[in-house]
Short mmCIF file of C-alpha atoms in Angstrom, two decimals:
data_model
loop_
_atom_site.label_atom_id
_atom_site.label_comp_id
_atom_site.label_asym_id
_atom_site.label_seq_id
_atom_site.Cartn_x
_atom_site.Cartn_y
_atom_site.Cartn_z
CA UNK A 1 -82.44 246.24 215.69
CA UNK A 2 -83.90 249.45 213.99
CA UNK A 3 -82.27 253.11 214.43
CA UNK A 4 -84.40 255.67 215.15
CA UNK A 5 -82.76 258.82 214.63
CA UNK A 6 -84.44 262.32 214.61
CA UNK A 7 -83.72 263.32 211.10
CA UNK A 8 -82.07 261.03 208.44
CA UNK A 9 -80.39 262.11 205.37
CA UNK A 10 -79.79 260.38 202.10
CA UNK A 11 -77.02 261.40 200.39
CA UNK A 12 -73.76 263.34 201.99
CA UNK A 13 -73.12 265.57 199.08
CA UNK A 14 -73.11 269.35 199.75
CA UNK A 15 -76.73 269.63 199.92
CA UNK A 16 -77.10 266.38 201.97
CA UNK A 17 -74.22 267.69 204.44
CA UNK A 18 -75.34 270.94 204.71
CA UNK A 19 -79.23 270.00 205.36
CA UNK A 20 -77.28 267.44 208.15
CA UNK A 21 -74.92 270.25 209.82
CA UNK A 22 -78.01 272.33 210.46
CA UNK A 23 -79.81 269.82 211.94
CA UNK A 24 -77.42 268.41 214.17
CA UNK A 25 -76.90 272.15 214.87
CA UNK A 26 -80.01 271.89 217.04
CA UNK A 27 -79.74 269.34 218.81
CA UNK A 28 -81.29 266.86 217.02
CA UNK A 29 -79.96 263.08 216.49
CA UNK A 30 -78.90 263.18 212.89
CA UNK A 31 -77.38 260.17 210.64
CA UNK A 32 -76.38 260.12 207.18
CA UNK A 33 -75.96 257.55 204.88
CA UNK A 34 -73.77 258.04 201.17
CA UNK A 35 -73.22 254.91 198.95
CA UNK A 36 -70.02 256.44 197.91
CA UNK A 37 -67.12 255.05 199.91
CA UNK A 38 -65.52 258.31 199.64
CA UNK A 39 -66.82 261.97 200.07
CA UNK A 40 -67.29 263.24 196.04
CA UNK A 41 -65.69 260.37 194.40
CA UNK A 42 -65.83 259.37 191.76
CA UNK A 43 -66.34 263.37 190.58
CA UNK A 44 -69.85 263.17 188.78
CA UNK A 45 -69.94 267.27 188.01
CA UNK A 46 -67.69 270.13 186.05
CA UNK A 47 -66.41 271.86 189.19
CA UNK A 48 -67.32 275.14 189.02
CA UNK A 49 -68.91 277.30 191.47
CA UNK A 50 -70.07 281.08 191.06
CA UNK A 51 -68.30 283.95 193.12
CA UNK A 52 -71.27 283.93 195.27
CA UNK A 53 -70.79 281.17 197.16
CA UNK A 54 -67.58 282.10 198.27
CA UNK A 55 -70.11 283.66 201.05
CA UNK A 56 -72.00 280.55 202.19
CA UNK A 57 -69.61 278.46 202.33
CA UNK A 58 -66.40 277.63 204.75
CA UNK A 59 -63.11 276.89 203.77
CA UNK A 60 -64.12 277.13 200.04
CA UNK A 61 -60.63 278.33 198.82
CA UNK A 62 -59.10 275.73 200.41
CA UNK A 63 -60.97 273.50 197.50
CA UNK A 64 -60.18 276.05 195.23
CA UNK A 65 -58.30 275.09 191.96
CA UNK A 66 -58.55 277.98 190.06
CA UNK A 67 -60.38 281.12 189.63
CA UNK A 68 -62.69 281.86 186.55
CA UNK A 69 -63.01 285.20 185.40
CA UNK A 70 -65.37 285.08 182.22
CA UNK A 71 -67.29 282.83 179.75
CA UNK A 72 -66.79 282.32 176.33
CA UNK A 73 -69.79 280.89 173.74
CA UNK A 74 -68.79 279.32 170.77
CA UNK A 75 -72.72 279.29 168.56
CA UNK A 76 -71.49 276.21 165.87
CA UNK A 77 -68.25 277.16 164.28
CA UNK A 78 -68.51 280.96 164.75
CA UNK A 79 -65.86 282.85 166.81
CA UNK A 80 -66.58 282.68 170.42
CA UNK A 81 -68.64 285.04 172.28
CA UNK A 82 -67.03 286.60 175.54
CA UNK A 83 -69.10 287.87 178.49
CA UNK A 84 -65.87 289.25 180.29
CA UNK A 85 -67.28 289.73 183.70
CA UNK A 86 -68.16 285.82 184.78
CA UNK A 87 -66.14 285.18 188.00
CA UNK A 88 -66.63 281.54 189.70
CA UNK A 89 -63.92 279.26 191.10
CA UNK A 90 -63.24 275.96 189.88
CA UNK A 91 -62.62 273.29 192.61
CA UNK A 92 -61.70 270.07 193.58
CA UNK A 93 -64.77 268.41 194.45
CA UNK A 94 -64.18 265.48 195.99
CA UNK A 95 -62.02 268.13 198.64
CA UNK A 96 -65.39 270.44 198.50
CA UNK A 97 -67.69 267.07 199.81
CA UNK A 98 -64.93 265.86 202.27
CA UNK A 99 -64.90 269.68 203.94
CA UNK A 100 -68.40 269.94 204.28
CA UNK A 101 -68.74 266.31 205.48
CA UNK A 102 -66.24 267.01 207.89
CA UNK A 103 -67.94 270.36 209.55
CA UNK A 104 -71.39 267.71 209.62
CA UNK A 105 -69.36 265.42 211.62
CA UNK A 106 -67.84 267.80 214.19
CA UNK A 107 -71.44 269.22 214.54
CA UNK A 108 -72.37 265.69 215.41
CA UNK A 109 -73.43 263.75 212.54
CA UNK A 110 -73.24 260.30 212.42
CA UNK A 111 -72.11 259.65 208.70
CA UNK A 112 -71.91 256.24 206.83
CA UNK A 113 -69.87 255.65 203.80
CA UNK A 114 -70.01 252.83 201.61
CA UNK A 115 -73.99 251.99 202.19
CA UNK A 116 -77.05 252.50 200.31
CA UNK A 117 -81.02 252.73 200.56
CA UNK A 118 -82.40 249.81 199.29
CA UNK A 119 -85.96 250.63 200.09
CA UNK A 120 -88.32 253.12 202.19
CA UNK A 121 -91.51 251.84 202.89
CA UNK A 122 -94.77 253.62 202.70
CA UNK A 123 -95.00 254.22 206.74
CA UNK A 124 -91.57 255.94 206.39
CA UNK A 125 -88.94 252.81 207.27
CA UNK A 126 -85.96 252.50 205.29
CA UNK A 127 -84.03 249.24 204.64
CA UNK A 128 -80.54 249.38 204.14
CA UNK A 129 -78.75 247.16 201.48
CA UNK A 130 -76.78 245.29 204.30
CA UNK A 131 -79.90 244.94 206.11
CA UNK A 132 -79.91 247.85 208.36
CA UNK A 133 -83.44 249.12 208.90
CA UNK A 134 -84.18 252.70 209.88
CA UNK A 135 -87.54 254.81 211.21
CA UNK A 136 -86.47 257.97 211.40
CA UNK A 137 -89.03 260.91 212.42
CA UNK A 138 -87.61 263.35 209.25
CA UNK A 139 -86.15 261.62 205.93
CA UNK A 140 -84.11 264.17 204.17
CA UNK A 141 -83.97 262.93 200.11
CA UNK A 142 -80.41 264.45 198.84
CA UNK A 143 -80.45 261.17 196.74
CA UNK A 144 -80.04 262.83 193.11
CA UNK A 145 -81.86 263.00 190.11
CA UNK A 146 -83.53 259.46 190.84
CA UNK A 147 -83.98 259.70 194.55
CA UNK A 148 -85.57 256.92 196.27
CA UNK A 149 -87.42 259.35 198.54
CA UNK A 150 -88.72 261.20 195.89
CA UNK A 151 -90.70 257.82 194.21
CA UNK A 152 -91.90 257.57 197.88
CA UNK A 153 -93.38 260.72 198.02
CA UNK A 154 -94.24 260.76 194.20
CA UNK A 155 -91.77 263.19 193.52
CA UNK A 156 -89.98 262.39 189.94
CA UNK A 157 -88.23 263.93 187.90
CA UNK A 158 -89.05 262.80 184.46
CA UNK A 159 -87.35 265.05 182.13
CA UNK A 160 -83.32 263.83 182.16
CA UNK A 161 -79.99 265.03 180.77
CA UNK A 162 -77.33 262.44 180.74
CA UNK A 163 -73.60 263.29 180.71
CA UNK A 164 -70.48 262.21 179.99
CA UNK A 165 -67.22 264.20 180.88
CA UNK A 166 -63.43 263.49 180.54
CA UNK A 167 -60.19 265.06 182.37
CA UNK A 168 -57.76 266.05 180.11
CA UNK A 169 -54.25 267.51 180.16
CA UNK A 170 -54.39 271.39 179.25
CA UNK A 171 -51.65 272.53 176.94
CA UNK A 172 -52.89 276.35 177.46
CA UNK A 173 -53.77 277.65 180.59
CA UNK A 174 -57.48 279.95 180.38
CA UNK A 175 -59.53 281.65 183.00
CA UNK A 176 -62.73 281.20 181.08
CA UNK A 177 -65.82 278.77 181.05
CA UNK A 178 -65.94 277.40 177.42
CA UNK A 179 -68.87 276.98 176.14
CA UNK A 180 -70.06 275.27 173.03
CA UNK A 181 -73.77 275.28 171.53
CA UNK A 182 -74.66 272.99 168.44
CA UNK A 183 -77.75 271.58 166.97
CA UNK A 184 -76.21 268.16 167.30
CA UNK A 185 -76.14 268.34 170.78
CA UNK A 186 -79.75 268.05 171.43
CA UNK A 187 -81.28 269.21 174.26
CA UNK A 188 -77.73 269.96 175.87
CA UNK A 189 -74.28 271.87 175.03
CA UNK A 190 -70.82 270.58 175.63
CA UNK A 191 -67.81 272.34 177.97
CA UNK A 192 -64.49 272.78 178.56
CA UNK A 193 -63.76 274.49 182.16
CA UNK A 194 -59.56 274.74 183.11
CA UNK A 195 -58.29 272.79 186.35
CA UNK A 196 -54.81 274.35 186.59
CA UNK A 197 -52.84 271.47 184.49
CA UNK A 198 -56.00 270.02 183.52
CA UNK A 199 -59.35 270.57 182.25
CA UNK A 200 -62.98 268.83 182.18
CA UNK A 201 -64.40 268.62 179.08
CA UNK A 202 -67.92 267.06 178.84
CA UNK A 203 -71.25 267.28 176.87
CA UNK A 204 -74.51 267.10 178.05
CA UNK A 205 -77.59 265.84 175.94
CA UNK A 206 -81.22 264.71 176.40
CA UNK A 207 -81.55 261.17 177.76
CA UNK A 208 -82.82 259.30 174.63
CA UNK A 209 -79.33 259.95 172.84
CA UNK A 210 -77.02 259.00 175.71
CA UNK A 211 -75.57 256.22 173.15
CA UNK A 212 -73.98 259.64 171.50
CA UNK A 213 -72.45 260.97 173.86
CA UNK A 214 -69.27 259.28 173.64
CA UNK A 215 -68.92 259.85 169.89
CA UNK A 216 -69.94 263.76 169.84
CA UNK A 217 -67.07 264.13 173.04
CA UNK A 218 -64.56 262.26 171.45
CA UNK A 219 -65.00 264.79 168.10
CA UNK A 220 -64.70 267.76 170.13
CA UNK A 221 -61.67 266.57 171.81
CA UNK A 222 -59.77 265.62 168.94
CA UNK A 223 -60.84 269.41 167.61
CA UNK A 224 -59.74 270.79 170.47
CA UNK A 225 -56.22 268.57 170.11
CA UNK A 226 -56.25 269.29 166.52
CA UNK A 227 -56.02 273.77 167.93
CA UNK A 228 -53.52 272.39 170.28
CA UNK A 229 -55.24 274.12 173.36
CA UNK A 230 -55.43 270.06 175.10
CA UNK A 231 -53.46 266.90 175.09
CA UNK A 232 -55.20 263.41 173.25
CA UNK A 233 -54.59 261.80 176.84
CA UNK A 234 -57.96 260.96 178.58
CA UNK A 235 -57.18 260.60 182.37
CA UNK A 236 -60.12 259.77 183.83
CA UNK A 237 -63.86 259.91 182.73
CA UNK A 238 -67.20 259.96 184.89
CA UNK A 239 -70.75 260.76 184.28
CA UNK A 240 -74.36 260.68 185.39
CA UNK A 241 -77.53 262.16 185.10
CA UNK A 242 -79.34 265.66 185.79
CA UNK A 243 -82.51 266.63 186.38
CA UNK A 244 -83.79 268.99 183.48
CA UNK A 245 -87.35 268.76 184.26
CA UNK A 246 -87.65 271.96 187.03
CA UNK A 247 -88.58 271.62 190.68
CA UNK A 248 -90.97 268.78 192.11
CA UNK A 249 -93.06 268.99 194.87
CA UNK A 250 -90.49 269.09 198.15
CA UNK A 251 -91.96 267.93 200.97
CA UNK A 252 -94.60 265.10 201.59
CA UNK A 253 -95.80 262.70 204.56
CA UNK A 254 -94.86 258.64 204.97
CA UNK A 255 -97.11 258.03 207.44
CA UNK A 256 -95.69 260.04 210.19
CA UNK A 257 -92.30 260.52 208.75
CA UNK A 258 -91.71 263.54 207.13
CA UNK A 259 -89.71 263.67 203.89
CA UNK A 260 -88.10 267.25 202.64
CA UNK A 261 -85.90 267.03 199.10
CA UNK A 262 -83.01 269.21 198.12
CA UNK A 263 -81.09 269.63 195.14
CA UNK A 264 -81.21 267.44 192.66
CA UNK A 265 -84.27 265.10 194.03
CA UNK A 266 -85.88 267.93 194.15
CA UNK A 267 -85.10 269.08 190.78
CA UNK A 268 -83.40 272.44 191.77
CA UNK A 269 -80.73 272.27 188.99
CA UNK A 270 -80.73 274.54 186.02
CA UNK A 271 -83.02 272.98 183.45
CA UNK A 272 -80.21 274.70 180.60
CA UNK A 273 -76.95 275.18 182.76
CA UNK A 274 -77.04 272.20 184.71
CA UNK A 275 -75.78 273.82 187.72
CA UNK A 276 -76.90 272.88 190.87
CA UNK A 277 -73.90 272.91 193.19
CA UNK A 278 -75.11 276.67 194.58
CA UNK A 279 -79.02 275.07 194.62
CA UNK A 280 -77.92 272.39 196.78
CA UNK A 281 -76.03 274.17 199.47
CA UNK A 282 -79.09 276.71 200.03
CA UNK A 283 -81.66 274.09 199.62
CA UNK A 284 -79.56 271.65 201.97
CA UNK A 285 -79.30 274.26 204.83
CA UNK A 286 -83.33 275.15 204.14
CA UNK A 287 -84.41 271.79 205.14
CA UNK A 288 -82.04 271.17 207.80
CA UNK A 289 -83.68 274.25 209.29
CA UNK A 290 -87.09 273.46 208.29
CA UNK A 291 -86.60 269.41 209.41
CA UNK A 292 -85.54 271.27 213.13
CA UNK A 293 -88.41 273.87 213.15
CA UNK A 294 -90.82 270.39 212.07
CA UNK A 295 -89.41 268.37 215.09
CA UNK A 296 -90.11 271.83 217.33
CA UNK A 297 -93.65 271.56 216.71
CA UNK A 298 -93.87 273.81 213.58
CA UNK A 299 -96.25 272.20 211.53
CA UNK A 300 -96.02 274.58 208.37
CA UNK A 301 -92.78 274.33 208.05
CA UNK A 302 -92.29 271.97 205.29
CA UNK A 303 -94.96 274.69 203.37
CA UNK A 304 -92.66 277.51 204.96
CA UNK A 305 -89.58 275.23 202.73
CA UNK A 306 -91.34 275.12 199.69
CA UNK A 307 -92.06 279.26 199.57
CA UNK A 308 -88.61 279.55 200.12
CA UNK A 309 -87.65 277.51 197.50
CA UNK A 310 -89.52 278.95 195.40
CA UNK A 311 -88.47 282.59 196.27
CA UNK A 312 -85.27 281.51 195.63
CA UNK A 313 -85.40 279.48 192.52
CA UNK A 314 -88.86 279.44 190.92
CA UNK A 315 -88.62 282.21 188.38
CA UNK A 316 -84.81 281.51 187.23
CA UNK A 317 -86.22 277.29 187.12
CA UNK A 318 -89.27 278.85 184.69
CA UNK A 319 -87.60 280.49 182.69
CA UNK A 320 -84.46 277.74 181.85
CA UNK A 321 -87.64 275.35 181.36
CA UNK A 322 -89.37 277.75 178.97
CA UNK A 323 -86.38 278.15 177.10
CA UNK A 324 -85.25 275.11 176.77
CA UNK A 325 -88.85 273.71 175.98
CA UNK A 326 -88.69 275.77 173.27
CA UNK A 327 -85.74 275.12 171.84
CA UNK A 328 -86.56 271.31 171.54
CA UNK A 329 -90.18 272.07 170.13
CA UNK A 330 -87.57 272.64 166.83
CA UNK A 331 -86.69 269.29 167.03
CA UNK A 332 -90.08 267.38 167.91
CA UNK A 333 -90.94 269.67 164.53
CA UNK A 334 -88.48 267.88 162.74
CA UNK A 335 -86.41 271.77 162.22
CA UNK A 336 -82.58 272.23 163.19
CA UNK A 337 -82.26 274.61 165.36
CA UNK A 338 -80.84 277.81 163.70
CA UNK A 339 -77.85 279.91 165.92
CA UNK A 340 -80.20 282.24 166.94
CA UNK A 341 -82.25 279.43 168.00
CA UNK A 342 -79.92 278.37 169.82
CA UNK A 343 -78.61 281.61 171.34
CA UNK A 344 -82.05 282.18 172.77
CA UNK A 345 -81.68 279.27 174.56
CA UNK A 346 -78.19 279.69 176.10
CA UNK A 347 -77.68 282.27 179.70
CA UNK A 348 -74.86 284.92 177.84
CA UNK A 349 -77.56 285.97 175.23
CA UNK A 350 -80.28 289.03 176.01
CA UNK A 351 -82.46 286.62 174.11
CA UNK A 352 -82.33 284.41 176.64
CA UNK A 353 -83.13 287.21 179.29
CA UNK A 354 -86.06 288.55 177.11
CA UNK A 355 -89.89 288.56 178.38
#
C-alpha cells in the first residue's frame, strides 16, 4: 500500500509543525512523520527564544521557564560585557514542540512518532524505515542540518557546528544569556542560559574538533563550580549538529513532487548565534503557505518562498557568514585570534554591526 497525501512533512519540530498547521489549514491532506518518539525529546537546543516571538506564536508562556532580560559577554578572562536591554524567554522545549504539535493535530494533521525516512527516491517516493512507502504531491524537508530531502534536491549544508550541552543545577539565580568567547573554542563560543533551578551550559565548535568538546565543557563547568554560581552535578546531557554554512537553495522538483526546506535543512540558522528556533517558525509557516498556494495552481510559488526567505533572512545570514569566515581565516593562517578578533565576530559588539 502507498499513502498519497497532499503535502508531507519531515520532521515535527516547530518549523515542521508550523509548515503542517498551515497546510492542513487549507484543506489539504497533510501527514507528518518525526523519528522522535516524543515531541522535542531528547532537548537538542539551549532554549531560548527572543521577545519577538512571543507574537507568532500561541500559548508560548505556557512553555515559558523564565524570562531573560540581558546578555552578558565574557571576551577570554576579561570582565563580562553587559548589553542590558536583551529580553527573550527561556522555555521548556520539549512543552514548546508538544504545543505546536498539538495545534497541527487539531487542524488535522496526521502525525507519526517514533518513524523515520529511510529513503526518497528521485521521482519523489519516500520509504519509510518500517517499510511504509509514501508519494506525496509536496515533500516538506524540516529534517535538520542533514536532511534527507535536502541530498535529494542537492541541497547540503556543508559547513557544520557540532555541540555538546549539559543541564546543571544553578546555585544563583540570573536573568542573563552568558556568553563566553575564546580562541580555543574554534569556530564556536560556549553558554550558560538559567532554567529557573537549572541551567544549560554548552559549547559549540567547528565540526573537525567535536572530539573537544567534552574536555573544553567540562573546564568551564568546573570554573563555573569553582565561582560557585553552579552545582558539579551533570543531570542530563544532549547534543547535535547546526548548520553554519548560510541558506541553501529551498525549493526544487522530484519529478513531480515538489520539495520546499525550512529551518535547519535549509540552513536558516545563525551561521555565529546558532539560533534558529525564530527561523524555523517563520520559515515553517512560509512553506506551509507556499506548499497550499503550489497545490492551488500557483506555479511561482516555491520562487515566491525563496524571496521571502530571503527578505527575511538573507542580509542578517551574510553578514554572520562574513563574520565568522573571517574570524576562522585567523586560524587557517595559523594566528590566534586576538579579543578584538573575536569581538568582531560576536552580535553585542558595533564591530560586528560595522559595514
Amino acid at each position: 500500500m502507498i499513502l498519497t497525501p497532499d503535502i508531507y512533512v519531515i520532521g515535527l519540530g516547530p518549523g515542521g509543525a508550523c509548515a503542517a498547521y498551515e497546510a492542513a489549514k487549507n484543506s489539504f491532506l497533510t501527514i507528518g512523520v518525526e523519528r522522535k518518539k516524543i515531541p522535542g525529546t531528547p532537548v537538542q537546543c539551549a532554549e531560548f527564544i527572543p521577545a519577538l516571538m512571543g507574537n507568532m506564536v500561541n500559548n508560548l508562556r505556557a512553555t515559558c521557564v523564565q524570562n531573560i532580560t540581558s546578555m552578558h559577554t565574557q571576551v577570554e578572562s576579561s570582565p563580562a560585557d553587559i548589553i542590558a536591554d536583551f529580553p527573550g524567554r527561556m522555555i521548556d522545549r520539549a512543552a514548546f514542540d508538544t504545543a505546536l504539535a498539538q495545534e497541527a493535530q487539531n487542524a488535522g494533521v496526521q502525525c507519526h512518532y517514533g518513524q523515520s525516512v529511510r529513503h526518497i527516491n528521485h521521482d519523489g517516493a519516500i520509504s519509510l524505515a518500517n517499510g511504509t512507502k509514501i508519494k506525496p504531491k509536496v515533500i516538506i524537508g524540516a529534517d535538520g542540518p542533514h536532511s534527507l530531502a535536502g541530498k535529494a534536491i542537492g541541497s547540503i549544508n556543508n559547513e557544520i557546528l557540532e555541540t555538546r550541552q549539559i543541564s546543571i543545577p544553578l546555585l544563583k539565580p540570573f536573568k542573563s544569556t552568558d556568553i563566553f568567547l575564546k580562541a580555543d573554542i574554534r569556530g564556536g563560543y560556549a553558554w550558560l542560559f538559567p532554567k529557573g533551578k537549572t541551567a544549560n551550559l554548552g559549547v559549540g565548535i567547528v565540526a573537525s574538533d567535536k572530539a573537544r568538546l567534552k574536555p573544553i565543557l567540562d573546564t568551564i563547568h568546573k570554573s563555573l563550580v569553582d565561582e560557585g554560581r553552579v552545582g558539579a552535578k551533570t543531570l542530563s546531557h544532549t547534543g547535535g549538529a547546526i548548520p553554519a554554512g548560510g541558506m541553501v537553495m529551498p525549493h526544487g522538483m522530484l519529478g513531480e513532487t515538489l520539495v520546499l526546506l525550512i529551518g535547519d535543512a535549509a540552513g536558516l540558522t545563525n551561521p555565529v548565534t546558532g539560533a534558529g528556533i525564530n527561523a524555523a517558525v517563520i520559515s515553517g509557516r512560509l512553506a506551509g503557505e507556499a506548499a497550499a498556494d503550489w497545490l492551488q495552481g500557483d506555479d511561482d510559488a516555491p520562487k515566491h518562498y525563496h524571496e521571502d526567505l530571503t527578505d527575511l533572512f538573507g542580509a542578517s545570514l551574510r553578514r554572520a557568514l562574513d563574520r565568522r569566515r573571517a574570524l576562522l581565516q585567523n586560524y587557517d593562517n595559523n594566528n590566534t585570534p586576538t579579543p578584538d578578533d573575536l569581538r568582531a565576530s560576536w552580535i553585542a559588539y558595533s564591530e560586528y554591526w560595522a559595514a
